[in-house]
Amino acid sequence: MTTASKAQPQGLQLAPAKSYDWKEMSFHLLFLSCAMVGVLSVATIGWFVFSEGLPAFKEAGVSEMLLGKDWLPPALFGLLPMMVASLISTAGAVIIGVPIALLTAVFLAELAPNWLANIIRPAVELLAGIPSVVYGFFGLVIIVPAIESIFNIPAGNTILAGIIVLAIMILPTVITISETSLRALPPTYKEAALALGASHIFSIFKVLIPAARSGIYTGIALGVARAIGETMAIIMVMGNAPAMPGSILEPARTLTANIAMEMSYATGIHANALYSTGIVLLAFIVILNGSLLYLNRKRAH
Amino acid sequence: MKLQRTINGHKVTAISPTAQVGNGNGMIKTIVANNPYAIGYISLGSVDSSLRAIDVNGVAATDDNIATGDYQIARPFIVLIDKNAPDNANNFIEYILSEDGQKIVAEEGYIRVQ
């Protein structure tokens, strides 16, 4: 019986074991190659984006691209207004969406009676399956006119409309992951807190949520990644004006909308500048994932 | 009033950076038709009864004014082909410029080239 076991027999090694278990090896290779598909995809995309985007940084200058305020291809390639729009819309979506999502997750995991949870949970999962074009259409038809009438401004295609649409889009991601991580906690945490005399709400906010912290951070990071990468819905509701927005009641253009709208007819250095927009987006995602790893690091007890 | 200007030796757009950009004629039409404060720039062939084409410098937006160049903010449709395009591409361009092709252009509401 030959198995690829890692346990070495203690005692005399008589002769070196030369028979391999080919079936085990081939399955190991199969799993390894599946894992490498993901790594190779990321590497290919990263290499492609960098090789197409770096010439624009060389020609226009890194500081002019990252700090310039005018997007006028092929003369000026200032990305600052678009970075500001991306960051503000994502931050606004997180500020509005994450508390709502977290409290909904707490409600579903701890407080809801079964019949109500069985209505809310499918609704949330349905929200996750709606295509982003439909979100954009919903924003264009309902949210934009509502902003026009509430704030009395002539054009409702504003950053605020984008923030509301993005907040609704990240709800299902954060809700499902937070609820799963709350349910995965060992029941002894809650039992101990209640046994020591804490009320139910106190134990939720002071014991359970901090204990499920890493899962909740993961959900938030996935939500933020979705918000930063959202293109179609943003194009329809945010107005896509390339000027630096002065307030959240003005139209703006995000990095993703910039790429999507101009890629079809850009040539030469203009196309390279759009790829460098992609480099900036990749940098944001890497920073986001890095901060998530830092927040989730194991602390020595 | 021109649609382009020059910066650092490159020709760039002269359109205001605070103007909103939409995804195609249809979206601009919807936004302008539903908002009393909106004004937009679309193809002449897309103008229908829900919109009104306005005058620029006293010149009306009609086919003749655009063809002669009196309407100053007109912009041409350009057909691009590769230097070494196959014969089908050249034949297609000849068809567009022929009498039959130009008649189709006029029927759809756009401006004939010849």
PDB file of N, CA and C in Angstrom, chain B residues 17-105:
ATOM      1  N   PRO B  17     -16.337  71.881 -19.126  1.00  0.00           N
ATOM      2  CA  PRO B  17     -16.159  70.649 -18.345  1.00  0.00           C
ATOM      3  C   PRO B  17     -17.265  70.411 -17.339  1.00  0.00           C
ATOM      4  N   THR B  18     -18.141  71.397 -17.101  1.00  0.00           N
ATOM      5  CA  THR B  18     -19.235  71.143 -16.173  1.00  0.00           C
ATOM      6  C   THR B  18     -20.464  70.606 -16.883  1.00  0.00           C
ATOM      7  N   ALA B  19     -20.375  70.407 -18.199  1.00  0.00           N
ATOM      8  CA  ALA B  19     -21.529  69.873 -18.925  1.00  0.00           C
ATOM      9  C   ALA B  19     -21.629  68.376 -18.687  1.00  0.00           C
ATOM     10  N   GLN B  20     -22.871  67.884 -18.485  1.00  0.00           N
ATOM     11  CA  GLN B  20     -23.040  66.459 -18.259  1.00  0.00           C
ATOM     12  C   GLN B  20     -22.919  65.707 -19.579  1.00  0.00           C
ATOM     13  N   VAL B  21     -22.421  64.476 -19.501  1.00  0.00           N
ATOM     14  CA  VAL B  21     -22.227  63.661 -20.693  1.00  0.00           C
ATOM     15  C   VAL B  21     -23.134  62.447 -20.576  1.00  0.00           C
ATOM     16  N   GLY B  22     -23.862  62.155 -21.641  1.00  0.00           N
ATOM     17  CA  GLY B  22     -24.762  61.016 -21.606  1.00  0.00           C
ATOM     18  C   GLY B  22     -24.301  59.931 -22.536  1.00  0.00           C
ATOM     19  N   ASN B  23     -24.928  58.769 -22.383  1.00  0.00           N
ATOM     20  CA  ASN B  23     -24.524  57.607 -23.150  1.00  0.00           C
ATOM     21  C   ASN B  23     -25.356  57.488 -24.404  1.00  0.00           C
ATOM     22  N   GLY B  24     -25.156  58.346 -25.379  1.00  0.00           N
ATOM     23  CA  GLY B  24     -25.882  58.229 -26.632  1.00  0.00           C
ATOM     24  C   GLY B  24     -27.005  59.224 -26.758  1.00  0.00           C
ATOM     25  N   ASN B  25     -27.484  59.377 -28.008  1.00  0.00           N
ATOM     26  CA  ASN B  25     -28.534  60.357 -28.290  1.00  0.00           C
ATOM     27  C   ASN B  25     -29.788  60.085 -27.476  1.00  0.00           C
ATOM     28  N   GLY B  26     -30.144  58.795 -27.340  1.00  0.00           N
ATOM     29  CA  GLY B  26     -31.390  58.471 -26.650  1.00  0.00           C
ATOM     30  C   GLY B  26     -31.427  58.987 -25.229  1.00  0.00           C
ATOM     31  N   MET B  27     -30.290  58.828 -24.503  1.00  0.00           N
ATOM     32  CA  MET B  27     -30.285  59.257 -23.100  1.00  0.00           C
ATOM     33  C   MET B  27     -30.398  60.769 -22.997  1.00  0.00           C
ATOM     34  N   ILE B  28     -29.683  61.488 -23.873  1.00  0.00           N
ATOM     35  CA  ILE B  28     -29.765  62.958 -23.831  1.00  0.00           C
ATOM     36  C   ILE B  28     -31.188  63.398 -24.151  1.00  0.00           C
ATOM     37  N   LYS B  29     -31.791  62.745 -25.135  1.00  0.00           N
ATOM     38  CA  LYS B  29     -33.171  63.100 -25.474  1.00  0.00           C
ATOM     39  C   LYS B  29     -34.090  62.922 -24.286  1.00  0.00           C
ATOM     40  N   THR B  30     -33.949  61.793 -23.566  1.00  0.00           N
ATOM     41  CA  THR B  30     -34.817  61.556 -22.412  1.00  0.00           C
ATOM     42  C   THR B  30     -34.595  62.618 -21.347  1.00  0.00           C
ATOM     43  N   ILE B  31     -33.326  62.930 -21.068  1.00  0.00           N
ATOM     44  CA  ILE B  31     -33.047  63.906 -20.004  1.00  0.00           C
ATOM     45  C   ILE B  31     -33.602  65.267 -20.380  1.00  0.00           C
ATOM     46  N   VAL B  32     -33.361  65.702 -21.641  1.00  0.00           N
ATOM     47  CA  VAL B  32     -33.796  67.046 -22.015  1.00  0.00           C
ATOM     48  C   VAL B  32     -35.306  67.123 -22.082  1.00  0.00           C
ATOM     49  N   ALA B  33     -35.954  66.067 -22.615  1.00  0.00           N
ATOM     50  CA  ALA B  33     -37.405  66.126 -22.766  1.00  0.00           C
ATOM     51  C   ALA B  33     -38.109  66.152 -21.412  1.00  0.00           C
ATOM     52  N   ASN B  34     -37.474  65.596 -20.346  1.00  0.00           N
ATOM     53  CA  ASN B  34     -38.156  65.530 -19.060  1.00  0.00           C
ATOM     54  C   ASN B  34     -37.780  66.643 -18.108  1.00  0.00           C
ATOM     55  N   ASN B  35     -36.842  67.512 -18.482  1.00  0.00           N
ATOM     56  CA  ASN B  35     -36.357  68.524 -17.544  1.00  0.00           C
ATOM     57  C   ASN B  35     -36.496  69.887 -18.197  1.00  0.00           C
ATOM     58  N   PRO B  36     -37.329  70.793 -17.640  1.00  0.00           N
ATOM     59  CA  PRO B  36     -37.538  72.085 -18.304  1.00  0.00           C
ATOM     60  C   PRO B  36     -36.300  72.961 -18.314  1.00  0.00           C
ATOM     61  N   TYR B  37     -35.280  72.654 -17.465  1.00  0.00           N
ATOM     62  CA  TYR B  37     -34.093  73.501 -17.447  1.00  0.00           C
ATOM     63  C   TYR B  37     -32.960  72.949 -18.294  1.00  0.00           C
ATOM     64  N   ALA B  38     -33.207  71.866 -19.027  1.00  0.00           N
ATOM     65  CA  ALA B  38     -32.101  71.179 -19.697  1.00  0.00           C
ATOM     66  C   ALA B  38     -31.963  71.623 -21.144  1.00  0.00           C
ATOM     67  N   ILE B  39     -30.707  71.610 -21.621  1.00  0.00           N
ATOM     68  CA  ILE B  39     -30.411  71.879 -23.032  1.00  0.00           C
ATOM     69  C   ILE B  39     -29.317  70.907 -23.420  1.00  0.00           C
ATOM     70  N   GLY B  40     -29.411  70.346 -24.636  1.00  0.00           N
ATOM     71  CA  GLY B  40     -28.463  69.300 -24.985  1.00  0.00           C
ATOM     72  C   GLY B  40     -28.005  69.388 -26.425  1.00  0.00           C
ATOM     73  N   TYR B  41     -27.070  68.492 -26.781  1.00  0.00           N
ATOM     74  CA  TYR B  41     -26.479  68.483 -28.118  1.00  0.00           C
ATOM     75  C   TYR B  41     -26.623  67.076 -28.665  1.00  0.00           C
ATOM     76  N   ILE B  42     -27.465  66.900 -29.716  1.00  0.00           N
ATOM     77  CA  ILE B  42     -27.661  65.561 -30.280  1.00  0.00           C
ATOM     78  C   ILE B  42     -27.626  65.660 -31.811  1.00  0.00           C
ATOM     79  N   SER B  43     -27.755  64.497 -32.460  1.00  0.00           N
ATOM     80  CA  SER B  43     -27.792  64.474 -33.918  1.00  0.00           C
ATOM     81  C   SER B  43     -29.098  65.061 -34.419  1.00  0.00           C
ATOM     82  N   LEU B  44     -29.040  65.746 -35.563  1.00  0.00           N
ATOM     83  CA  LEU B  44     -30.252  66.352 -36.111  1.00  0.00           C
ATOM     84  C   LEU B  44     -31.298  65.293 -36.421  1.00  0.00           C
ATOM     85  N   GLY B  45     -30.832  64.102 -36.830  1.00  0.00           N
ATOM     86  CA  GLY B  45     -31.783  63.060 -37.174  1.00  0.00           C
ATOM     87  C   GLY B  45     -32.536  62.506 -35.989  1.00  0.00           C
ATOM     88  N   SER B  46     -32.045  62.787 -34.760  1.00  0.00           N
ATOM     89  CA  SER B  46     -32.738  62.281 -33.581  1.00  0.00           C
ATOM     90  C   SER B  46     -33.784  63.253 -33.078  1.00  0.00           C
ATOM     91  N   VAL B  47     -33.853  64.455 -33.639  1.00  0.00           N
ATOM     92  CA  VAL B  47     -34.807  65.445 -33.133  1.00  0.00           C
ATOM     93  C   VAL B  47     -36.205  65.030 -33.550  1.00  0.00           C
ATOM     94  N   ASP B  48     -37.125  64.975 -32.587  1.00  0.00           N
ATOM     95  CA  ASP B  48     -38.511  64.672 -32.939  1.00  0.00           C
ATOM     96  C   ASP B  48     -39.421  65.664 -32.229  1.00  0.00           C
ATOM     97  N   SER B  49     -40.710  65.343 -32.170  1.00  0.00           N
ATOM     98  CA  SER B  49     -41.666  66.340 -31.703  1.00  0.00           C
ATOM     99  C   SER B  49     -41.514  66.645 -30.214  1.00  0.00           C
ATOM    100  N   SER B  50     -40.806  65.792 -29.457  1.00  0.00           N
ATOM    101  CA  SER B  50     -40.679  66.102 -28.032  1.00  0.00           C
ATOM    102  C   SER B  50     -39.593  67.137 -27.775  1.00  0.00           C
ATOM    103  N   LEU B  51     -38.834  67.506 -28.808  1.00  0.00           N
ATOM    104  CA  LEU B  51     -37.731  68.445 -28.625  1.00  0.00           C
ATOM    105  C   LEU B  51     -37.843  69.571 -29.638  1.00  0.00           C
ATOM    106  N   ARG B  52     -37.052  70.619 -29.386  1.00  0.00           N
ATOM    107  CA  ARG B  52     -37.036  71.747 -30.306  1.00  0.00           C
ATOM    108  C   ARG B  52     -35.593  72.072 -30.606  1.00  0.00           C
ATOM    109  N   ALA B  53     -35.229  72.160 -31.911  1.00  0.00           N
ATOM    110  CA  ALA B  53     -33.864  72.547 -32.268  1.00  0.00           C
ATOM    111  C   ALA B  53     -33.788  74.066 -32.277  1.00  0.00           C
ATOM    112  N   ILE B  54     -32.813  74.636 -31.534  1.00  0.00           N
ATOM    113  CA  ILE B  54     -32.816  76.090 -31.371  1.00  0.00           C
ATOM    114  C   ILE B  54     -31.817  76.749 -32.326  1.00  0.00           C
ATOM    115  N   ASP B  55     -31.988  78.074 -32.548  1.00  0.00           N
ATOM    116  CA  ASP B  55     -31.118  78.833 -33.433  1.00  0.00           C
ATOM    117  C   ASP B  55     -29.825  79.182 -32.728  1.00  0.00           C
ATOM    118  N   VAL B  56     -28.737  79.278 -33.515  1.00  0.00           N
ATOM    119  CA  VAL B  56     -27.452  79.731 -32.984  1.00  0.00           C
ATOM    120  C   VAL B  56     -27.041  80.959 -33.785  1.00  0.00           C
ATOM    121  N   ASN B  57     -26.822  82.107 -33.093  1.00  0.00           N
ATOM    122  CA  ASN B  57     -26.482  83.369 -33.771  1.00  0.00           C
ATOM    123  C   ASN B  57     -27.515  83.735 -34.810  1.00  0.00           C
ATOM    124  N   GLY B  58     -28.786  83.423 -34.537  1.00  0.00           N
ATOM    125  CA  GLY B  58     -29.853  83.778 -35.456  1.00  0.00           C
ATOM    126  C   GLY B  58     -30.008  82.826 -36.617  1.00  0.00           C
ATOM    127  N   VAL B  59     -29.193  81.780 -36.682  1.00  0.00           N
ATOM    128  CA  VAL B  59     -29.290  80.837 -37.790  1.00  0.00           C
ATOM    129  C   VAL B  59     -30.050  79.606 -37.311  1.00  0.00           C
ATOM    130  N   ALA B  60     -31.106  79.220 -38.088  1.00  0.00           N
ATOM    131  CA  ALA B  60     -31.930  78.092 -37.662  1.00  0.00           C
ATOM    132  C   ALA B  60     -31.243  76.766 -37.980  1.00  0.00           C
ATOM    133  N   ALA B  61     -31.633  75.723 -37.287  1.00  0.00           N
ATOM    134  CA  ALA B  61     -31.023  74.398 -37.480  1.00  0.00           C
ATOM    135  C   ALA B  61     -31.767  73.647 -38.569  1.00  0.00           C
ATOM    136  N   THR B  62     -31.516  74.028 -39.807  1.00  0.00           N
ATOM    137  CA  THR B  62     -32.122  73.306 -40.926  1.00  0.00           C
ATOM    138  C   THR B  62     -31.026  72.643 -41.741  1.00  0.00           C
ATOM    139  N   ASP B  63     -31.429  71.705 -42.600  1.00  0.00           N
ATOM    140  CA  ASP B  63     -30.453  70.974 -43.411  1.00  0.00           C
ATOM    141  C   ASP B  63     -29.598  71.916 -44.249  1.00  0.00           C
ATOM    142  N   ASP B  64     -30.251  72.956 -44.877  1.00  0.00           N
ATOM    143  CA  ASP B  64     -29.473  73.840 -45.752  1.00  0.00           C
ATOM    144  C   ASP B  64     -28.454  74.639 -44.984  1.00  0.00           C
ATOM    145  N   ASN B  65     -28.867  75.181 -43.821  1.00  0.00           N
ATOM    146  CA  ASN B  65     -27.928  76.005 -43.057  1.00  0.00           C
ATOM    147  C   ASN B  65     -26.738  75.182 -42.595  1.00  0.00           C
ATOM    148  N   ILE B  66     -27.005  73.912 -42.235  1.00  0.00           N
ATOM    149  CA  ILE B  66     -25.888  73.085 -41.780  1.00  0.00           C
ATOM    150  C   ILE B  66     -24.998  72.718 -42.967  1.00  0.00           C
ATOM    151  N   ALA B  67     -25.606  72.401 -44.117  1.00  0.00           N
ATOM    152  CA  ALA B  67     -24.799  72.000 -45.275  1.00  0.00           C
ATOM    153  C   ALA B  67     -23.897  73.125 -45.743  1.00  0.00           C
ATOM    154  N   THR B  68     -24.378  74.386 -45.662  1.00  0.00           N
ATOM    155  CA  THR B  68     -23.524  75.479 -46.115  1.00  0.00           C
ATOM    156  C   THR B  68     -22.561  75.942 -45.040  1.00  0.00           C
ATOM    157  N   GLY B  69     -22.716  75.466 -43.820  1.00  0.00           N
ATOM    158  CA  GLY B  69     -21.788  75.862 -42.766  1.00  0.00           C
ATOM    159  C   GLY B  69     -22.210  77.077 -41.983  1.00  0.00           C
ATOM    160  N   ASP B  70     -23.426  77.628 -42.256  1.00  0.00           N
ATOM    161  CA  ASP B  70     -23.871  78.799 -41.516  1.00  0.00           C
ATOM    162  C   ASP B  70     -24.168  78.464 -40.062  1.00  0.00           C
ATOM    163  N   TYR B  71     -24.645  77.234 -39.784  1.00  0.00           N
ATOM    164  CA  TYR B  71     -24.946  76.811 -38.416  1.00  0.00           C
ATOM    165  C   TYR B  71     -23.628  76.394 -37.774  1.00  0.00           C
ATOM    166  N   GLN B  72     -23.128  77.228 -36.830  1.00  0.00           N
ATOM    167  CA  GLN B  72     -21.717  77.130 -36.490  1.00  0.00           C
ATOM    168  C   GLN B  72     -21.360  75.948 -35.619  1.00  0.00           C
ATOM    169  N   ILE B  73     -22.319  75.383 -34.883  1.00  0.00           N
ATOM    170  CA  ILE B  73     -21.914  74.308 -33.972  1.00  0.00           C
ATOM    171  C   ILE B  73     -22.262  72.952 -34.543  1.00  0.00           C
ATOM    172  N   ALA B  74     -22.173  72.819 -35.890  1.00  0.00           N
ATOM    173  CA  ALA B  74     -22.394  71.518 -36.499  1.00  0.00           C
ATOM    174  C   ALA B  74     -21.096  70.729 -36.491  1.00  0.00           C
ATOM    175  N   ARG B  75     -21.227  69.417 -36.514  1.00  0.00           N
ATOM    176  CA  ARG B  75     -20.066  68.536 -36.408  1.00  0.00           C
ATOM    177  C   ARG B  75     -20.275  67.385 -37.379  1.00  0.00           C
ATOM    178  N   PRO B  76     -19.256  67.014 -38.190  1.00  0.00           N
ATOM    179  CA  PRO B  76     -19.520  66.000 -39.219  1.00  0.00           C
ATOM    180  C   PRO B  76     -19.464  64.581 -38.670  1.00  0.00           C
ATOM    181  N   PHE B  77     -20.198  63.678 -39.361  1.00  0.00           N
ATOM    182  CA  PHE B  77     -20.049  62.245 -39.186  1.00  0.00           C
ATOM    183  C   PHE B  77     -18.890  61.804 -40.051  1.00  0.00           C
ATOM    184  N   ILE B  78     -17.956  61.045 -39.490  1.00  0.00           N
ATOM    185  CA  ILE B  78     -16.789  60.642 -40.267  1.00  0.00           C
ATOM    186  C   ILE B  78     -16.777  59.138 -40.388  1.00  0.00           C
ATOM    187  N   VAL B  79     -16.489  58.634 -41.591  1.00  0.00           N
ATOM    188  CA  VAL B  79     -16.318  57.197 -41.799  1.00  0.00           C
ATOM    189  C   VAL B  79     -14.820  56.937 -41.960  1.00  0.00           C
ATOM    190  N   LEU B  80     -14.277  56.082 -41.111  1.00  0.00           N
ATOM    191  CA  LEU B  80     -12.844  55.813 -41.139  1.00  0.00           C
ATOM    192  C   LEU B  80     -12.594  54.411 -41.656  1.00  0.00           C
ATOM    193  N   ILE B  81     -11.603  54.252 -42.513  1.00  0.00           N
ATOM    194  CA  ILE B  81     -11.190  52.891 -42.864  1.00  0.00           C
ATOM    195  C   ILE B  81      -9.676  52.800 -42.783  1.00  0.00           C
ATOM    196  N   ASP B  82      -9.195  51.593 -42.707  1.00  0.00           N
ATOM    197  CA  ASP B  82      -7.765  51.341 -42.653  1.00  0.00           C
ATOM    198  C   ASP B  82      -7.139  51.652 -44.008  1.00  0.00           C
ATOM    199  N   LYS B  83      -5.831  51.973 -43.995  1.00  0.00           N
ATOM    200  CA  LYS B  83      -5.161  52.266 -45.280  1.00  0.00           C
ATOM    201  C   LYS B  83      -5.280  51.088 -46.230  1.00  0.00           C
ATOM    202  N   ASN B  84      -5.090  49.877 -45.708  1.00  0.00           N
ATOM    203  CA  ASN B  84      -5.129  48.696 -46.565  1.00  0.00           C
ATOM    204  C   ASN B  84      -6.447  47.976 -46.392  1.00  0.00           C
ATOM    205  N   ALA B  85      -7.551  48.723 -46.511  1.00  0.00           N
ATOM    206  CA  ALA B  85      -8.851  48.102 -46.298  1.00  0.00           C
ATOM    207  C   ALA B  85      -9.190  47.179 -47.459  1.00  0.00           C
ATOM    208  N   PRO B  86      -9.966  46.115 -47.231  1.00  0.00           N
ATOM    209  CA  PRO B  86     -10.390  45.267 -48.347  1.00  0.00           C
ATOM    210  C   PRO B  86     -11.347  46.017 -49.261  1.00  0.00           C
ATOM    211  N   ASP B  87     -11.582  45.442 -50.440  1.00  0.00           N
ATOM    212  CA  ASP B  87     -12.384  46.141 -51.442  1.00  0.00           C
ATOM    213  C   ASP B  87     -13.794  46.417 -50.953  1.00  0.00           C
ATOM    214  N   ASN B  88     -14.331  45.496 -50.143  1.00  0.00           N
ATOM    215  CA  ASN B  88     -15.697  45.718 -49.660  1.00  0.00           C
ATOM    216  C   ASN B  88     -15.831  47.044 -48.938  1.00  0.00           C
ATOM    217  N   ALA B  89     -14.801  47.435 -48.168  1.00  0.00           N
ATOM    218  CA  ALA B  89     -14.883  48.691 -47.426  1.00  0.00           C
ATOM    219  C   ALA B  89     -14.942  49.863 -48.391  1.00  0.00           C
ATOM    220  N   ASN B  90     -14.066  49.849 -49.407  1.00  0.00           N
ATOM    221  CA  ASN B  90     -14.101  50.958 -50.380  1.00  0.00           C
ATOM    222  C   ASN B  90     -15.413  50.999 -51.137  1.00  0.00           C
ATOM    223  N   ASN B  91     -15.942  49.801 -51.480  1.00  0.00           N
ATOM    224  CA  ASN B  91     -17.226  49.778 -52.188  1.00  0.00           C
ATOM    225  C   ASN B  91     -18.335  50.360 -51.331  1.00  0.00           C
ATOM    226  N   PHE B  92     -18.270  50.061 -50.003  1.00  0.00           N
ATOM    227  CA  PHE B  92     -19.304  50.576 -49.120  1.00  0.00           C
ATOM    228  C   PHE B  92     -19.253  52.096 -49.070  1.00  0.00           C
ATOM    229  N   ILE B  93     -18.039  52.651 -49.012  1.00  0.00           N
ATOM    230  CA  ILE B  93     -17.937  54.115 -48.961  1.00  0.00           C
ATOM    231  C   ILE B  93     -18.431  54.724 -50.263  1.00  0.00           C
ATOM    232  N   GLU B  94     -18.124  54.077 -51.418  1.00  0.00           N
ATOM    233  CA  GLU B  94     -18.651  54.603 -52.678  1.00  0.00           C
ATOM    234  C   GLU B  94     -20.160  54.569 -52.693  1.00  0.00           C
ATOM    235  N   TYR B  95     -20.737  53.488 -52.054  1.00  0.00           N
ATOM    236  CA  TYR B  95     -22.199  53.399 -52.032  1.00  0.00           C
ATOM    237  C   TYR B  95     -22.801  54.531 -51.203  1.00  0.00           C
ATOM    238  N   ILE B  96     -22.123  54.847 -50.062  1.00  0.00           N
ATOM    239  CA  ILE B  96     -22.656  55.919 -49.231  1.00  0.00           C
ATOM    240  C   ILE B  96     -22.657  57.234 -50.016  1.00  0.00           C
ATOM    241  N   LEU B  97     -21.584  57.450 -50.802  1.00  0.00           N
ATOM    242  CA  LEU B  97     -21.475  58.729 -51.492  1.00  0.00           C
ATOM    243  C   LEU B  97     -22.277  58.768 -52.788  1.00  0.00           C
ATOM    244  N   SER B  98     -22.831  57.614 -53.187  1.00  0.00           N
ATOM    245  CA  SER B  98     -23.595  57.603 -54.432  1.00  0.00           C
ATOM    246  C   SER B  98     -24.978  58.197 -54.204  1.00  0.00           C
ATOM    247  N   GLU B  99     -25.761  58.330 -55.287  1.00  0.00           N
ATOM    248  CA  GLU B  99     -27.065  58.965 -55.202  1.00  0.00           C
ATOM    249  C   GLU B  99     -28.004  58.171 -54.308  1.00  0.00           C
ATOM    250  N   ASP B 100     -27.977  56.816 -54.437  1.00  0.00           N
ATOM    251  CA  ASP B 100     -28.859  55.997 -53.611  1.00  0.00           C
ATOM    252  C   ASP B 100     -28.529  56.158 -52.131  1.00  0.00           C
ATOM    253  N   GLY B 101     -27.230  56.119 -51.833  1.00  0.00           N
ATOM    254  CA  GLY B 101     -26.825  56.230 -50.433  1.00  0.00           C
ATOM    255  C   GLY B 101     -27.204  57.579 -49.846  1.00  0.00           C
ATOM    256  N   GLN B 102     -26.987  58.638 -50.623  1.00  0.00           N
ATOM    257  CA  GLN B 102     -27.293  59.977 -50.124  1.00  0.00           C
ATOM    258  C   GLN B 102     -28.789  60.159 -49.938  1.00  0.00           C
ATOM    259  N   LYS B 103     -29.588  59.456 -50.790  1.00  0.00           N
ATOM    260  CA  LYS B 103     -31.030  59.559 -50.605  1.00  0.00           C
ATOM    261  C   LYS B 103     -31.432  58.946 -49.265  1.00  0.00           C
ATOM    262  N   ILE B 104     -30.795  57.790 -48.891  1.00  0.00           N
ATOM    263  CA  ILE B 104     -31.100  57.176 -47.599  1.00  0.00           C
ATOM    264  C   ILE B 104     -30.706  58.123 -46.469  1.00  0.00           C
ATOM    265  N   VAL B 105     -29.551  58.793 -46.626  1.00  0.00           N
ATOM    266  CA  VAL B 105     -29.110  59.736 -45.588  1.00  0.00           C
ATOM    267  C   VAL B 105     -30.154  60.829 -45.382  1.00  0.00           C
TER     268      VAL B 105
END
